C-alpha cells in the first residue's frame, strides 16, 4: 500500500504515517534515520528540514541515529553535513548528523555473488526510516525510494559504479538488499527535473505530493507516474529507472502491483 497526500503538509503527513506504523515503531529499540544529502544544494536536491524535524520530534523519547554520505564529487563530506540545514535540525534534538564515510563499514555478499561495502550503522538498528526526495537522476533516471540507499555505500563502490566498473543498477538494488528499510517517507512536494541537482542541469518543479510505504519498488513506480507530465525526457528517464527497479523486483524487494490510499 502507498500512502499519498496532496496538500504538502509534511508534519501532518508524518504524524499520520507514524500512527499507521505505530506498532512496529513502538517495538523498535533503536531507529536509524536516513535523509538524502547529496551536496551543498538545499531542497529539493536534499531532504527538506521540515520532514526530518517531523520525524525526529516523534522519536525524541527513543534511541535513534541520523546519517548520510554526500556524493563523492560534491566536496568535503564533513563540511557539507556541517553546513546542511539538516544539521541544525539534528542539533535541536541533541543528535549528531553522522558522516557515514567516517563510520564503520563492512562488505556484504549477496546470494547472487554481488559484493557491496555498506555502513554498519543502519544494520545495528532494528528499524530504518528513509527520507528521500523524488527527483529525476541524470545517470539512472530516477532518485527516490531505492536510490536513497546508495548513500550507505563506500566511496570506492560509488566510484566503481559511476565509472561503470560495477553495474550501478545492480548496485542500487543490492544496497537495498544489504540494508533493509522499514519505512520510506518520500517528499515530492517539489522535485528536480532534467537532473538530480542544479549543478548537473536540474530544475526545481512543484508536484505537491508526499508518499510513504514499506515497498520501494511500488513507491518508485508510483513516483514515475507523478513525474510523467513534468519531465521533458520522461520515457528515456523511465526506461533508465526501470533497469534498477526491475533488479529490485527480481530480488524480491517489492511488488509492481499496489494500491494507493490518500491521507487527508
PDB file of C-alpha atoms in Angstrom:
ATOM      1  CA  UNK A   1       0.000   0.000   0.000  1.00  0.00           C
ATOM      2  CA  UNK A   2       1.174   3.506  -0.882  1.00  0.00           C
ATOM      3  CA  UNK A   3       0.004   6.369   1.306  1.00  0.00           C
ATOM      4  CA  UNK A   4      -0.443   9.663  -0.537  1.00  0.00           C
ATOM      5  CA  UNK A   5      -1.022  13.266   0.495  1.00  0.00           C
ATOM      6  CA  UNK A   6      -1.514  16.116  -1.939  1.00  0.00           C
ATOM      7  CA  UNK A   7      -1.734  19.040   0.498  1.00  0.00           C
ATOM      8  CA  UNK A   8       2.013  19.492   1.098  1.00  0.00           C
ATOM      9  CA  UNK A   9       1.712  19.462   4.903  1.00  0.00           C
ATOM     10  CA  UNK A  10       4.802  17.480   5.857  1.00  0.00           C
ATOM     11  CA  UNK A  11       4.248  17.478   9.629  1.00  0.00           C
ATOM     12  CA  UNK A  12       0.650  16.260   9.344  1.00  0.00           C
ATOM     13  CA  UNK A  13       1.619  13.580   6.846  1.00  0.00           C
ATOM     14  CA  UNK A  14       4.424  12.236   9.038  1.00  0.00           C
ATOM     15  CA  UNK A  15       2.065  12.255  12.019  1.00  0.00           C
ATOM     16  CA  UNK A  16      -0.473  10.157  10.126  1.00  0.00           C
ATOM     17  CA  UNK A  17       2.194   7.766   8.843  1.00  0.00           C
ATOM     18  CA  UNK A  18       3.601   7.274  12.338  1.00  0.00           C
ATOM     19  CA  UNK A  19       0.104   6.410  13.559  1.00  0.00           C
ATOM     20  CA  UNK A  20      -0.319   3.860  10.771  1.00  0.00           C
ATOM     21  CA  UNK A  21       3.025   2.242  11.601  1.00  0.00           C
ATOM     22  CA  UNK A  22       2.759   2.727  15.369  1.00  0.00           C
ATOM     23  CA  UNK A  23       3.042  -0.980  16.217  1.00  0.00           C
ATOM     24  CA  UNK A  24       6.421  -1.711  14.561  1.00  0.00           C
ATOM     25  CA  UNK A  25       7.762   1.704  15.602  1.00  0.00           C
ATOM     26  CA  UNK A  26       6.814   1.094  19.235  1.00  0.00           C
ATOM     27  CA  UNK A  27       8.627  -2.246  19.180  1.00  0.00           C
ATOM     28  CA  UNK A  28      11.841  -0.742  17.809  1.00  0.00           C
ATOM     29  CA  UNK A  29      14.630  -0.255  20.346  1.00  0.00           C
ATOM     30  CA  UNK A  30      16.973   1.721  18.086  1.00  0.00           C
ATOM     31  CA  UNK A  31      15.984   3.621  14.943  1.00  0.00           C
ATOM     32  CA  UNK A  32      18.152   4.848  12.093  1.00  0.00           C
ATOM     33  CA  UNK A  33      17.001   7.837  10.002  1.00  0.00           C
ATOM     34  CA  UNK A  34      18.484   8.207   6.512  1.00  0.00           C
ATOM     35  CA  UNK A  35      17.934  11.599   4.865  1.00  0.00           C
ATOM     36  CA  UNK A  36      19.100  12.395   1.326  1.00  0.00           C
ATOM     37  CA  UNK A  37      22.082  14.777   1.477  1.00  0.00           C
ATOM     38  CA  UNK A  38      23.773  14.977  -1.911  1.00  0.00           C
ATOM     39  CA  UNK A  39      25.786  18.210  -1.836  1.00  0.00           C
ATOM     40  CA  UNK A  40      25.716  21.808  -0.600  1.00  0.00           C
ATOM     41  CA  UNK A  41      22.489  22.324  -2.541  1.00  0.00           C
ATOM     42  CA  UNK A  42      19.349  22.533  -0.458  1.00  0.00           C
ATOM     43  CA  UNK A  43      15.816  21.260  -1.093  1.00  0.00           C
ATOM     44  CA  UNK A  44      14.667  19.838  -3.465  1.00  0.00           C
ATOM     45  CA  UNK A  45      18.139  18.419  -4.059  1.00  0.00           C
ATOM     46  CA  UNK A  46      18.317  17.484  -0.382  1.00  0.00           C
ATOM     47  CA  UNK A  47      15.729  16.325   2.163  1.00  0.00           C
ATOM     48  CA  UNK A  48      13.615  19.237   3.438  1.00  0.00           C
ATOM     49  CA  UNK A  49      14.330  20.196   7.090  1.00  0.00           C
ATOM     50  CA  UNK A  50      10.598  20.072   7.841  1.00  0.00           C
ATOM     51  CA  UNK A  51      10.356  16.369   7.055  1.00  0.00           C
ATOM     52  CA  UNK A  52      13.384  15.492   9.185  1.00  0.00           C
ATOM     53  CA  UNK A  53      12.061  17.624  12.048  1.00  0.00           C
ATOM     54  CA  UNK A  54       8.635  15.993  11.786  1.00  0.00           C
ATOM     55  CA  UNK A  55      10.285  12.591  12.172  1.00  0.00           C
ATOM     56  CA  UNK A  56      12.763  13.464  14.928  1.00  0.00           C
ATOM     57  CA  UNK A  57      10.242  15.196  17.170  1.00  0.00           C
ATOM     58  CA  UNK A  58       8.248  11.959  17.177  1.00  0.00           C
ATOM     59  CA  UNK A  59      11.356   9.984  18.140  1.00  0.00           C
ATOM     60  CA  UNK A  60      12.663  12.279  20.876  1.00  0.00           C
ATOM     61  CA  UNK A  61      11.885   9.729  23.612  1.00  0.00           C
ATOM     62  CA  UNK A  62      13.640   6.947  21.673  1.00  0.00           C
ATOM     63  CA  UNK A  63      17.208   5.969  20.854  1.00  0.00           C
ATOM     64  CA  UNK A  64      17.955   6.986  17.274  1.00  0.00           C
ATOM     65  CA  UNK A  65      20.732   7.998  14.907  1.00  0.00           C
ATOM     66  CA  UNK A  66      20.773  10.139  11.746  1.00  0.00           C
ATOM     67  CA  UNK A  67      23.330   9.889   8.969  1.00  0.00           C
ATOM     68  CA  UNK A  68      24.184  10.035   5.289  1.00  0.00           C
ATOM     69  CA  UNK A  69      27.177  10.395   2.963  1.00  0.00           C
ATOM     70  CA  UNK A  70      27.115  13.028   0.171  1.00  0.00           C
ATOM     71  CA  UNK A  71      28.029  12.433  -3.457  1.00  0.00           C
ATOM     72  CA  UNK A  72      31.721  11.658  -3.992  1.00  0.00           C
ATOM     73  CA  UNK A  73      32.161  14.641  -6.343  1.00  0.00           C
ATOM     74  CA  UNK A  74      30.358  17.194  -4.144  1.00  0.00           C
ATOM     75  CA  UNK A  75      33.249  18.282  -1.929  1.00  0.00           C
ATOM     76  CA  UNK A  76      34.321  17.527   1.630  1.00  0.00           C
ATOM     77  CA  UNK A  77      31.618  15.373   3.209  1.00  0.00           C
ATOM     78  CA  UNK A  78      32.100  16.666   6.761  1.00  0.00           C
ATOM     79  CA  UNK A  79      31.796  20.266   5.621  1.00  0.00           C
ATOM     80  CA  UNK A  80      28.693  19.537   3.520  1.00  0.00           C
ATOM     81  CA  UNK A  81      27.000  17.892   6.502  1.00  0.00           C
ATOM     82  CA  UNK A  82      28.097  20.639   8.881  1.00  0.00           C
ATOM     83  CA  UNK A  83      26.613  23.351   6.662  1.00  0.00           C
ATOM     84  CA  UNK A  84      23.428  21.436   5.876  1.00  0.00           C
ATOM     85  CA  UNK A  85      20.136  22.824   7.274  1.00  0.00           C
ATOM     86  CA  UNK A  86      19.512  19.248   8.419  1.00  0.00           C
ATOM     87  CA  UNK A  87      22.451  19.585  10.803  1.00  0.00           C
ATOM     88  CA  UNK A  88      20.602  22.421  12.560  1.00  0.00           C
ATOM     89  CA  UNK A  89      17.582  20.151  12.975  1.00  0.00           C
ATOM     90  CA  UNK A  90      19.752  17.399  14.436  1.00  0.00           C
ATOM     91  CA  UNK A  91      21.362  19.848  16.843  1.00  0.00           C
ATOM     92  CA  UNK A  92      17.953  20.871  18.155  1.00  0.00           C
ATOM     93  CA  UNK A  93      17.256  17.258  19.053  1.00  0.00           C
ATOM     94  CA  UNK A  94      20.677  16.573  20.539  1.00  0.00           C
ATOM     95  CA  UNK A  95      21.843  14.111  17.912  1.00  0.00           C
ATOM     96  CA  UNK A  96      24.855  14.285  15.617  1.00  0.00           C
ATOM     97  CA  UNK A  97      24.366  14.217  11.861  1.00  0.00           C
ATOM     98  CA  UNK A  98      26.750  11.366  11.110  1.00  0.00           C
ATOM     99  CA  UNK A  99      29.058  11.151   8.115  1.00  0.00           C
ATOM    100  CA  UNK A 100      28.688   7.528   7.024  1.00  0.00           C
ATOM    101  CA  UNK A 101      32.027   7.647   5.198  1.00  0.00           C
ATOM    102  CA  UNK A 102      33.694   8.072   8.600  1.00  0.00           C
ATOM    103  CA  UNK A 103      31.752   5.307  10.316  1.00  0.00           C
ATOM    104  CA  UNK A 104      32.417   1.581  10.247  1.00  0.00           C
ATOM    105  CA  UNK A 105      31.607  -0.295   7.049  1.00  0.00           C
ATOM    106  CA  UNK A 106      31.521  -3.957   6.108  1.00  0.00           C
ATOM    107  CA  UNK A 107      31.428  -5.965   2.898  1.00  0.00           C
ATOM    108  CA  UNK A 108      28.215  -7.866   2.252  1.00  0.00           C
ATOM    109  CA  UNK A 109      27.961 -10.540  -0.438  1.00  0.00           C
ATOM    110  CA  UNK A 110      24.501 -11.423  -1.687  1.00  0.00           C
ATOM    111  CA  UNK A 111      23.282 -14.847  -2.771  1.00  0.00           C
ATOM    112  CA  UNK A 112      23.796 -13.526  -6.309  1.00  0.00           C
ATOM    113  CA  UNK A 113      27.521 -13.133  -5.664  1.00  0.00           C
ATOM    114  CA  UNK A 114      27.432  -9.311  -5.799  1.00  0.00           C
ATOM    115  CA  UNK A 115      29.569  -7.609  -3.140  1.00  0.00           C
ATOM    116  CA  UNK A 116      28.880  -4.160  -1.679  1.00  0.00           C
ATOM    117  CA  UNK A 117      30.606  -2.366   1.156  1.00  0.00           C
ATOM    118  CA  UNK A 118      27.977  -0.642   3.292  1.00  0.00           C
ATOM    119  CA  UNK A 119      27.646   1.306   6.520  1.00  0.00           C
ATOM    120  CA  UNK A 120      27.065  -0.848   9.589  1.00  0.00           C
ATOM    121  CA  UNK A 121      25.085   1.877  11.409  1.00  0.00           C
ATOM    122  CA  UNK A 122      21.652   1.057   9.977  1.00  0.00           C
ATOM    123  CA  UNK A 123      22.401  -2.654  10.375  1.00  0.00           C
ATOM    124  CA  UNK A 124      22.857  -2.077  14.117  1.00  0.00           C
ATOM    125  CA  UNK A 125      19.321  -0.675  14.350  1.00  0.00           C
ATOM    126  CA  UNK A 126      16.062  -2.599  14.321  1.00  0.00           C
ATOM    127  CA  UNK A 127      14.048  -0.003  12.392  1.00  0.00           C
ATOM    128  CA  UNK A 128      15.242   2.137   9.470  1.00  0.00           C
ATOM    129  CA  UNK A 129      13.407   5.190   8.122  1.00  0.00           C
ATOM    130  CA  UNK A 130      14.416   6.565   4.716  1.00  0.00           C
ATOM    131  CA  UNK A 131      13.633  10.175   3.752  1.00  0.00           C
ATOM    132  CA  UNK A 132      14.307  10.587   0.025  1.00  0.00           C
ATOM    133  CA  UNK A 133      13.269  13.382  -2.293  1.00  0.00           C
ATOM    134  CA  UNK A 134      11.602  12.211  -5.501  1.00  0.00           C
ATOM    135  CA  UNK A 135      13.594  13.591  -8.440  1.00  0.00           C
ATOM    136  CA  UNK A 136      14.957  12.822 -11.871  1.00  0.00           C
ATOM    137  CA  UNK A 137      18.512  11.466 -11.966  1.00  0.00           C
ATOM    138  CA  UNK A 138      20.932  12.087 -14.814  1.00  0.00           C
ATOM    139  CA  UNK A 139      22.603   8.666 -14.759  1.00  0.00           C
ATOM    140  CA  UNK A 140      19.944   6.213 -13.540  1.00  0.00           C
ATOM    141  CA  UNK A 141      16.741   8.056 -14.466  1.00  0.00           C
ATOM    142  CA  UNK A 142      15.154   8.424 -11.033  1.00  0.00           C
ATOM    143  CA  UNK A 143      16.212   9.138  -7.476  1.00  0.00           C
ATOM    144  CA  UNK A 144      13.596   8.036  -4.994  1.00  0.00           C
ATOM    145  CA  UNK A 145      12.980   5.230  -2.526  1.00  0.00           C
ATOM    146  CA  UNK A 146      15.518   2.724  -3.884  1.00  0.00           C
ATOM    147  CA  UNK A 147      18.254   5.187  -4.880  1.00  0.00           C
ATOM    148  CA  UNK A 148      18.398   6.802  -1.428  1.00  0.00           C
ATOM    149  CA  UNK A 149      20.129   3.696  -0.057  1.00  0.00           C
ATOM    150  CA  UNK A 150      23.058   4.434  -2.387  1.00  0.00           C
ATOM    151  CA  UNK A 151      24.192   6.672   0.482  1.00  0.00           C
ATOM    152  CA  UNK A 152      25.174   3.604   2.508  1.00  0.00           C
ATOM    153  CA  UNK A 153      27.864   2.583   0.027  1.00  0.00           C
ATOM    154  CA  UNK A 154      31.588   3.174   0.394  1.00  0.00           C
ATOM    155  CA  UNK A 155      33.352   5.789  -1.717  1.00  0.00           C
ATOM    156  CA  UNK A 156      35.073   3.060  -3.717  1.00  0.00           C
ATOM    157  CA  UNK A 157      31.838   1.269  -4.568  1.00  0.00           C
ATOM    158  CA  UNK A 158      30.227   4.526  -5.645  1.00  0.00           C
ATOM    159  CA  UNK A 159      33.231   5.407  -7.805  1.00  0.00           C
ATOM    160  CA  UNK A 160      33.282   1.973  -9.435  1.00  0.00           C
ATOM    161  CA  UNK A 161      29.560   2.194 -10.186  1.00  0.00           C
ATOM    162  CA  UNK A 162      29.707   5.697 -11.604  1.00  0.00           C
ATOM    163  CA  UNK A 163      32.691   4.686 -13.733  1.00  0.00           C
ATOM    164  CA  UNK A 164      30.800   1.548 -14.876  1.00  0.00           C
ATOM    165  CA  UNK A 165      33.390  -0.816 -13.427  1.00  0.00           C
ATOM    166  CA  UNK A 166      30.489  -2.230 -11.404  1.00  0.00           C
ATOM    167  CA  UNK A 167      26.866  -2.284 -12.594  1.00  0.00           C
ATOM    168  CA  UNK A 168      25.178   0.675 -10.890  1.00  0.00           C
ATOM    169  CA  UNK A 169      21.669  -0.658 -11.484  1.00  0.00           C
ATOM    170  CA  UNK A 170      22.509  -3.915  -9.738  1.00  0.00           C
ATOM    171  CA  UNK A 171      24.364  -1.881  -7.110  1.00  0.00           C
ATOM    172  CA  UNK A 172      21.286   0.157  -6.182  1.00  0.00           C
ATOM    173  CA  UNK A 173      19.215  -2.998  -5.805  1.00  0.00           C
ATOM    174  CA  UNK A 174      21.972  -4.790  -3.884  1.00  0.00           C
ATOM    175  CA  UNK A 175      22.373  -1.860  -1.465  1.00  0.00           C
ATOM    176  CA  UNK A 176      18.685  -2.174  -0.647  1.00  0.00           C
ATOM    177  CA  UNK A 177      19.022  -5.917  -0.188  1.00  0.00           C
ATOM    178  CA  UNK A 178      22.060  -5.481   2.068  1.00  0.00           C
ATOM    179  CA  UNK A 179      20.444  -2.794   4.260  1.00  0.00           C
ATOM    180  CA  UNK A 180      16.700  -3.369   4.632  1.00  0.00           C
ATOM    181  CA  UNK A 181      14.496  -0.310   5.170  1.00  0.00           C
ATOM    182  CA  UNK A 182      11.305  -0.496   7.220  1.00  0.00           C
ATOM    183  CA  UNK A 183       9.627   2.760   6.194  1.00  0.00           C
ATOM    184  CA  UNK A 184      10.045   5.219   3.327  1.00  0.00           C
ATOM    185  CA  UNK A 185       8.654   8.750   3.524  1.00  0.00           C
ATOM    186  CA  UNK A 186       9.204  10.337   0.113  1.00  0.00           C
ATOM    187  CA  UNK A 187       8.950  14.097  -0.383  1.00  0.00           C
ATOM    188  CA  UNK A 188       7.518  15.109  -3.765  1.00  0.00           C
ATOM    189  CA  UNK A 189       6.129  18.500  -2.764  1.00  0.00           C
ATOM    190  CA  UNK A 190       8.856  19.794  -5.036  1.00  0.00           C
ATOM    191  CA  UNK A 191      11.083  17.794  -7.343  1.00  0.00           C
ATOM    192  CA  UNK A 192      14.038  18.182  -9.664  1.00  0.00           C
ATOM    193  CA  UNK A 193      13.506  17.560 -13.367  1.00  0.00           C
ATOM    194  CA  UNK A 194      16.201  17.014 -16.037  1.00  0.00           C
ATOM    195  CA  UNK A 195      18.777  16.037 -13.381  1.00  0.00           C
ATOM    196  CA  UNK A 196      19.120  15.439  -9.632  1.00  0.00           C
ATOM    197  CA  UNK A 197      20.973  18.671  -8.841  1.00  0.00           C
ATOM    198  CA  UNK A 198      21.154  22.211 -10.189  1.00  0.00           C
ATOM    199  CA  UNK A 199      24.898  21.791 -10.751  1.00  0.00           C
ATOM    200  CA  UNK A 200      24.108  18.938 -13.147  1.00  0.00           C
ATOM    201  CA  UNK A 201      21.404  20.854 -15.011  1.00  0.00           C
ATOM    202  CA  UNK A 202      18.420  20.051 -12.801  1.00  0.00           C
ATOM    203  CA  UNK A 203      15.486  22.445 -12.412  1.00  0.00           C
ATOM    204  CA  UNK A 204      13.018  22.587  -9.490  1.00  0.00           C
ATOM    205  CA  UNK A 205       9.351  21.874 -10.214  1.00  0.00           C
ATOM    206  CA  UNK A 206       6.284  21.665  -7.990  1.00  0.00           C
ATOM    207  CA  UNK A 207       4.495  18.323  -7.638  1.00  0.00           C
ATOM    208  CA  UNK A 208       2.645  18.929  -4.356  1.00  0.00           C
ATOM    209  CA  UNK A 209       2.726  15.305  -3.156  1.00  0.00           C
ATOM    210  CA  UNK A 210       4.029  13.228  -0.271  1.00  0.00           C
ATOM    211  CA  UNK A 211       4.114   9.438  -0.443  1.00  0.00           C
ATOM    212  CA  UNK A 212       5.034   6.744   2.053  1.00  0.00           C
ATOM    213  CA  UNK A 213       5.107   2.989   2.463  1.00  0.00           C
ATOM    214  CA  UNK A 214       7.272  -0.049   3.030  1.00  0.00           C
ATOM    215  CA  UNK A 215       7.760  -1.147  -0.595  1.00  0.00           C
ATOM    216  CA  UNK A 216      10.453   0.797  -2.503  1.00  0.00           C
ATOM    217  CA  UNK A 217       9.611  -0.815  -5.852  1.00  0.00           C
ATOM    218  CA  UNK A 218       5.981   0.302  -5.666  1.00  0.00           C
ATOM    219  CA  UNK A 219       6.952   3.760  -4.402  1.00  0.00           C
ATOM    220  CA  UNK A 220       9.373   4.331  -7.280  1.00  0.00           C
ATOM    221  CA  UNK A 221       6.872   3.112  -9.872  1.00  0.00           C
ATOM    222  CA  UNK A 222       4.260   5.454  -8.434  1.00  0.00           C
ATOM    223  CA  UNK A 223       6.866   8.224  -8.323  1.00  0.00           C
ATOM    224  CA  UNK A 224       7.402   7.807 -12.053  1.00  0.00           C
ATOM    225  CA  UNK A 225       3.683   8.336 -12.563  1.00  0.00           C
ATOM    226  CA  UNK A 226       3.880  11.602 -10.645  1.00  0.00           C
ATOM    227  CA  UNK A 227       6.781  12.812 -12.793  1.00  0.00           C
ATOM    228  CA  UNK A 228       5.298  11.846 -16.157  1.00  0.00           C
ATOM    229  CA  UNK A 229       3.825  15.256 -17.032  1.00  0.00           C
ATOM    230  CA  UNK A 230       6.809  17.226 -15.727  1.00  0.00           C
ATOM    231  CA  UNK A 231       9.963  15.611 -17.106  1.00  0.00           C
ATOM    232  CA  UNK A 232      10.648  16.566 -20.765  1.00  0.00           C
ATOM    233  CA  UNK A 233      12.547  13.318 -21.448  1.00  0.00           C
ATOM    234  CA  UNK A 234      10.243  11.151 -19.376  1.00  0.00           C
ATOM    235  CA  UNK A 235      10.327   7.989 -21.490  1.00  0.00           C
ATOM    236  CA  UNK A 236      14.128   7.938 -21.539  1.00  0.00           C
ATOM    237  CA  UNK A 237      14.310   8.525 -17.785  1.00  0.00           C
ATOM    238  CA  UNK A 238      11.621   5.941 -17.102  1.00  0.00           C
ATOM    239  CA  UNK A 239      13.480   3.322 -19.129  1.00  0.00           C
ATOM    240  CA  UNK A 240      16.688   4.107 -17.261  1.00  0.00           C
ATOM    241  CA  UNK A 241      14.993   3.817 -13.872  1.00  0.00           C
ATOM    242  CA  UNK A 242      13.251   0.561 -14.730  1.00  0.00           C
ATOM    243  CA  UNK A 243      16.645  -1.126 -15.029  1.00  0.00           C
ATOM    244  CA  UNK A 244      17.338  -0.919 -11.303  1.00  0.00           C
ATOM    245  CA  UNK A 245      13.665  -1.146 -10.322  1.00  0.00           C
ATOM    246  CA  UNK A 246      13.454  -4.434 -12.227  1.00  0.00           C
ATOM    247  CA  UNK A 247      16.536  -5.758 -10.450  1.00  0.00           C
ATOM    248  CA  UNK A 248      14.961  -4.823  -7.101  1.00  0.00           C
ATOM    249  CA  UNK A 249      11.744  -6.564  -8.125  1.00  0.00           C
ATOM    250  CA  UNK A 250      13.659  -9.668  -9.196  1.00  0.00           C
ATOM    251  CA  UNK A 251      15.476  -9.677  -5.842  1.00  0.00           C
ATOM    252  CA  UNK A 252      12.115  -9.734  -4.023  1.00  0.00           C
ATOM    253  CA  UNK A 253      12.449  -6.216  -2.610  1.00  0.00           C
ATOM    254  CA  UNK A 254       8.963  -5.102  -3.653  1.00  0.00           C
ATOM    255  CA  UNK A 255       5.959  -5.549  -5.884  1.00  0.00           C
ATOM    256  CA  UNK A 256       4.759  -3.894  -9.068  1.00  0.00           C
ATOM    257  CA  UNK A 257       1.067  -4.134  -8.159  1.00  0.00           C
ATOM    258  CA  UNK A 258      -0.029  -1.759  -5.436  1.00  0.00           C
ATOM    259  CA  UNK A 259      -2.922   0.214  -4.031  1.00  0.00           C
ATOM    260  CA  UNK A 260      -2.951   3.901  -3.161  1.00  0.00           C
ATOM    261  CA  UNK A 261      -4.659   5.333  -0.081  1.00  0.00           C
ATOM    262  CA  UNK A 262      -4.972   9.095   0.228  1.00  0.00           C
ATOM    263  CA  UNK A 263      -4.207  10.686   3.586  1.00  0.00           C
ATOM    264  CA  UNK A 264      -6.345  13.734   4.330  1.00  0.00           C
TER     265      UNK A 264
END
